[in-house]
Amino acid sequence: MEMKKAIPISENGVSAGFPSPADDYIQESLDLNEYVVKHPAATFFVRVAGDSMIEAGIHDRDILVVDRSLTPKNNDIIIAVLDNEFAVKIFRRKSGSVLLDAANDEYPPLKMKEGMNLEVWGVVTYVIHPV
């Protein structure tokens, strides 16, 4: 059985501008599951494939934290199953219609039409990617 390890975190933030004196001690530990997972029974992780959400800060091979217990609101980023294919898109409701939008001008928005099968699998709550 694998043991979870809490990683130390400094109580003070780190300067993104000019350096400032830092504390030489660690105040507490951080368990990323506690930080990014609000509803454990309804949360899953998924790896991104493609560049349709690049302008939203979501890159190819990023890991998304998805919460199935949340109901999508306008402009939420969601994981959807559209005609049996998974997709990550921006959820938009306009004039009674549902639109799934990319965050890359090279991909057109998808307007839901009669006969299309859309199932929302969850709302993206965090994006994890390397720098």
PDB file of C-alpha atoms in Angstrom:
ATOM      1  CA  MET A   1       0.000   0.000   0.000  1.00  0.00           C
ATOM      2  CA  GLU A   2       1.446   3.359  -1.046  1.00  0.00           C
ATOM      3  CA  MET A   3       1.766   6.027   1.641  1.00  0.00           C
ATOM      4  CA  LYS A   4       0.810   9.609   0.825  1.00  0.00           C
ATOM      5  CA  LYS A   5       3.533  12.095   1.608  1.00  0.00           C
ATOM      6  CA  ALA A   6       2.757  15.659   2.555  1.00  0.00           C
ATOM      7  CA  ILE A   7       5.296  18.033   1.036  1.00  0.00           C
ATOM      8  CA  PRO A   8       6.571  20.949   3.142  1.00  0.00           C
ATOM      9  CA  ILE A   9       5.356  24.441   2.213  1.00  0.00           C
ATOM     10  CA  SER A  10       6.644  27.793   3.378  1.00  0.00           C
ATOM     11  CA  GLU A  11       4.086  29.960   5.153  1.00  0.00           C
ATOM     12  CA  ASN A  12       5.313  33.040   3.294  1.00  0.00           C
ATOM     13  CA  GLY A  13       4.778  33.469  -0.440  1.00  0.00           C
ATOM     14  CA  VAL A  14       7.651  33.796  -2.867  1.00  0.00           C
ATOM     15  CA  SER A  15       8.317  37.119  -4.564  1.00  0.00           C
ATOM     16  CA  ALA A  16       7.683  37.194  -8.295  1.00  0.00           C
ATOM     17  CA  GLY A  17       9.447  40.551  -8.522  1.00  0.00           C
ATOM     18  CA  PHE A  18      12.572  41.550  -6.630  1.00  0.00           C
ATOM     19  CA  PRO A  19      13.858  38.995  -4.135  1.00  0.00           C
ATOM     20  CA  SER A  20      13.001  39.495  -0.487  1.00  0.00           C
ATOM     21  CA  PRO A  21      14.473  37.840   2.599  1.00  0.00           C
ATOM     22  CA  ALA A  22      12.879  34.421   3.096  1.00  0.00           C
ATOM     23  CA  ASP A  23      12.209  32.521   6.276  1.00  0.00           C
ATOM     24  CA  ASP A  24      14.568  29.631   6.862  1.00  0.00           C
ATOM     25  CA  TYR A  25      11.855  27.396   8.225  1.00  0.00           C
ATOM     26  CA  ILE A  26       8.880  25.496   6.932  1.00  0.00           C
ATOM     27  CA  GLN A  27       5.576  26.255   8.647  1.00  0.00           C
ATOM     28  CA  GLU A  28       3.327  23.424   7.478  1.00  0.00           C
ATOM     29  CA  SER A  29       2.911  20.627   4.927  1.00  0.00           C
ATOM     30  CA  LEU A  30       0.756  20.565   1.825  1.00  0.00           C
ATOM     31  CA  ASP A  31      -1.101  17.552   0.512  1.00  0.00           C
ATOM     32  CA  LEU A  32      -2.093  18.401  -3.066  1.00  0.00           C
ATOM     33  CA  ASN A  33      -5.113  16.107  -2.821  1.00  0.00           C
ATOM     34  CA  GLU A  34      -6.452  18.273   0.006  1.00  0.00           C
ATOM     35  CA  TYR A  35      -5.745  21.409  -2.019  1.00  0.00           C
ATOM     36  CA  VAL A  36      -7.192  20.479  -5.441  1.00  0.00           C
ATOM     37  CA  VAL A  37      -9.787  17.799  -4.629  1.00  0.00           C
ATOM     38  CA  LYS A  38     -12.918  19.197  -2.975  1.00  0.00           C
ATOM     39  CA  HIS A  39     -15.220  16.204  -3.624  1.00  0.00           C
ATOM     40  CA  PRO A  40     -13.047  13.042  -3.640  1.00  0.00           C
ATOM     41  CA  ALA A  41     -15.826  10.643  -4.651  1.00  0.00           C
ATOM     42  CA  ALA A  42     -16.691  12.808  -7.668  1.00  0.00           C
ATOM     43  CA  THR A  43     -13.213  13.872  -8.788  1.00  0.00           C
ATOM     44  CA  PHE A  44     -11.008  12.379 -11.477  1.00  0.00           C
ATOM     45  CA  PHE A  45      -7.866  13.355 -13.378  1.00  0.00           C
ATOM     46  CA  VAL A  46      -7.523  13.376 -17.149  1.00  0.00           C
ATOM     47  CA  ARG A  47      -4.558  14.064 -19.428  1.00  0.00           C
ATOM     48  CA  VAL A  48      -5.036  16.567 -22.271  1.00  0.00           C
ATOM     49  CA  ALA A  49      -4.297  15.673 -25.893  1.00  0.00           C
ATOM     50  CA  GLY A  50      -4.144  18.574 -28.336  1.00  0.00           C
ATOM     51  CA  ASP A  51      -3.995  22.355 -28.410  1.00  0.00           C
ATOM     52  CA  SER A  52      -7.608  23.507 -28.668  1.00  0.00           C
ATOM     53  CA  MET A  53      -7.514  25.079 -25.167  1.00  0.00           C
ATOM     54  CA  ILE A  54      -4.071  26.711 -25.306  1.00  0.00           C
ATOM     55  CA  GLU A  55      -5.379  30.272 -24.805  1.00  0.00           C
ATOM     56  CA  ALA A  56      -7.027  29.124 -21.554  1.00  0.00           C
ATOM     57  CA  GLY A  57      -3.633  27.955 -20.247  1.00  0.00           C
ATOM     58  CA  ILE A  58      -4.348  24.286 -20.984  1.00  0.00           C
ATOM     59  CA  HIS A  59      -1.569  22.609 -22.980  1.00  0.00           C
ATOM     60  CA  ASP A  60      -1.024  19.241 -24.612  1.00  0.00           C
ATOM     61  CA  ARG A  61      -0.169  16.618 -21.948  1.00  0.00           C
ATOM     62  CA  ASP A  62      -1.430  18.766 -19.016  1.00  0.00           C
ATOM     63  CA  ILE A  63      -3.398  17.021 -16.291  1.00  0.00           C
ATOM     64  CA  LEU A  64      -6.872  18.348 -15.521  1.00  0.00           C
ATOM     65  CA  VAL A  65      -8.634  17.945 -12.193  1.00  0.00           C
ATOM     66  CA  VAL A  66     -12.319  17.396 -12.956  1.00  0.00           C
ATOM     67  CA  ASP A  67     -15.208  17.518 -10.488  1.00  0.00           C
ATOM     68  CA  ARG A  68     -18.318  15.600 -11.595  1.00  0.00           C
ATOM     69  CA  SER A  69     -20.410  16.952  -8.710  1.00  0.00           C
ATOM     70  CA  LEU A  70     -20.441  20.497 -10.129  1.00  0.00           C
ATOM     71  CA  THR A  71     -23.087  21.784 -12.519  1.00  0.00           C
ATOM     72  CA  PRO A  72     -21.442  23.773 -15.310  1.00  0.00           C
ATOM     73  CA  LYS A  73     -22.049  27.505 -15.399  1.00  0.00           C
ATOM     74  CA  ASN A  74     -21.578  29.805 -18.354  1.00  0.00           C
ATOM     75  CA  ASN A  75     -17.865  30.021 -19.305  1.00  0.00           C
ATOM     76  CA  ASP A  76     -16.800  27.030 -17.171  1.00  0.00           C
ATOM     77  CA  ILE A  77     -14.275  24.686 -18.748  1.00  0.00           C
ATOM     78  CA  ILE A  78     -15.791  21.229 -18.930  1.00  0.00           C
ATOM     79  CA  ILE A  79     -15.062  17.673 -19.957  1.00  0.00           C
ATOM     80  CA  ALA A  80     -17.794  16.591 -22.317  1.00  0.00           C
ATOM     81  CA  VAL A  81     -18.670  13.531 -24.313  1.00  0.00           C
ATOM     82  CA  LEU A  82     -19.910  14.734 -27.673  1.00  0.00           C
ATOM     83  CA  ASP A  83     -21.202  12.010 -29.964  1.00  0.00           C
ATOM     84  CA  ASN A  84     -19.103   9.405 -28.091  1.00  0.00           C
ATOM     85  CA  GLU A  85     -15.860  11.462 -28.124  1.00  0.00           C
ATOM     86  CA  PHE A  86     -14.283  13.148 -25.106  1.00  0.00           C
ATOM     87  CA  ALA A  87     -13.456  16.839 -25.380  1.00  0.00           C
ATOM     88  CA  VAL A  88     -12.377  19.696 -23.131  1.00  0.00           C
ATOM     89  CA  LYS A  89     -14.251  22.885 -24.047  1.00  0.00           C
ATOM     90  CA  ILE A  90     -15.671  26.115 -22.676  1.00  0.00           C
ATOM     91  CA  PHE A  91     -19.356  25.690 -21.818  1.00  0.00           C
ATOM     92  CA  ARG A  92     -21.550  28.533 -23.030  1.00  0.00           C
ATOM     93  CA  ARG A  93     -25.310  28.875 -22.928  1.00  0.00           C
ATOM     94  CA  LYS A  94     -26.673  31.574 -25.229  1.00  0.00           C
ATOM     95  CA  SER A  95     -30.286  32.251 -26.174  1.00  0.00           C
ATOM     96  CA  GLY A  96     -31.313  28.810 -24.933  1.00  0.00           C
ATOM     97  CA  SER A  97     -28.645  27.032 -26.999  1.00  0.00           C
ATOM     98  CA  VAL A  98     -25.519  25.298 -25.750  1.00  0.00           C
ATOM     99  CA  LEU A  99     -22.221  26.143 -27.383  1.00  0.00           C
ATOM    100  CA  LEU A 100     -18.916  24.369 -26.770  1.00  0.00           C
ATOM    101  CA  ASP A 101     -16.068  26.714 -27.516  1.00  0.00           C
ATOM    102  CA  ALA A 102     -12.348  26.147 -27.899  1.00  0.00           C
ATOM    103  CA  ALA A 103      -9.705  28.501 -26.545  1.00  0.00           C
ATOM    104  CA  ASN A 104      -7.815  28.555 -29.835  1.00  0.00           C
ATOM    105  CA  ASP A 105      -8.970  30.566 -32.848  1.00  0.00           C
ATOM    106  CA  GLU A 106      -8.056  27.676 -35.140  1.00  0.00           C
ATOM    107  CA  TYR A 107     -10.977  25.620 -33.794  1.00  0.00           C
ATOM    108  CA  PRO A 108     -14.558  26.727 -34.504  1.00  0.00           C
ATOM    109  CA  PRO A 109     -17.218  26.686 -31.767  1.00  0.00           C
ATOM    110  CA  LEU A 110     -19.538  23.689 -31.687  1.00  0.00           C
ATOM    111  CA  LYS A 111     -23.217  24.601 -31.505  1.00  0.00           C
ATOM    112  CA  MET A 112     -25.390  21.786 -30.257  1.00  0.00           C
ATOM    113  CA  LYS A 113     -27.932  20.748 -32.862  1.00  0.00           C
ATOM    114  CA  GLU A 114     -30.836  18.329 -32.905  1.00  0.00           C
ATOM    115  CA  GLY A 115     -29.556  14.766 -32.951  1.00  0.00           C
ATOM    116  CA  MET A 116     -26.211  15.569 -31.308  1.00  0.00           C
ATOM    117  CA  ASN A 117     -25.541  13.694 -28.097  1.00  0.00           C
ATOM    118  CA  LEU A 118     -23.846  15.792 -25.376  1.00  0.00           C
ATOM    119  CA  GLU A 119     -23.029  14.565 -21.887  1.00  0.00           C
ATOM    120  CA  VAL A 120     -21.139  16.795 -19.463  1.00  0.00           C
ATOM    121  CA  TRP A 121     -18.737  14.658 -17.431  1.00  0.00           C
ATOM    122  CA  GLY A 122     -17.548  17.366 -15.115  1.00  0.00           C
ATOM    123  CA  VAL A 123     -16.146  20.831 -14.560  1.00  0.00           C
ATOM    124  CA  VAL A 124     -12.398  21.418 -14.727  1.00  0.00           C
ATOM    125  CA  THR A 125     -11.252  22.897 -11.421  1.00  0.00           C
ATOM    126  CA  TYR A 126      -7.445  22.843 -11.789  1.00  0.00           C
ATOM    127  CA  VAL A 127      -4.811  22.446 -14.481  1.00  0.00           C
ATOM    128  CA  ILE A 128      -1.444  20.876 -13.687  1.00  0.00           C
ATOM    129  CA  HIS A 129       1.380  21.434 -16.149  1.00  0.00           C
ATOM    130  CA  PRO A 130       5.141  21.683 -16.131  1.00  0.00           C
ATOM    131  CA  VAL A 131       6.927  24.982 -16.632  1.00  0.00           C
TER     132      VAL A 131
END
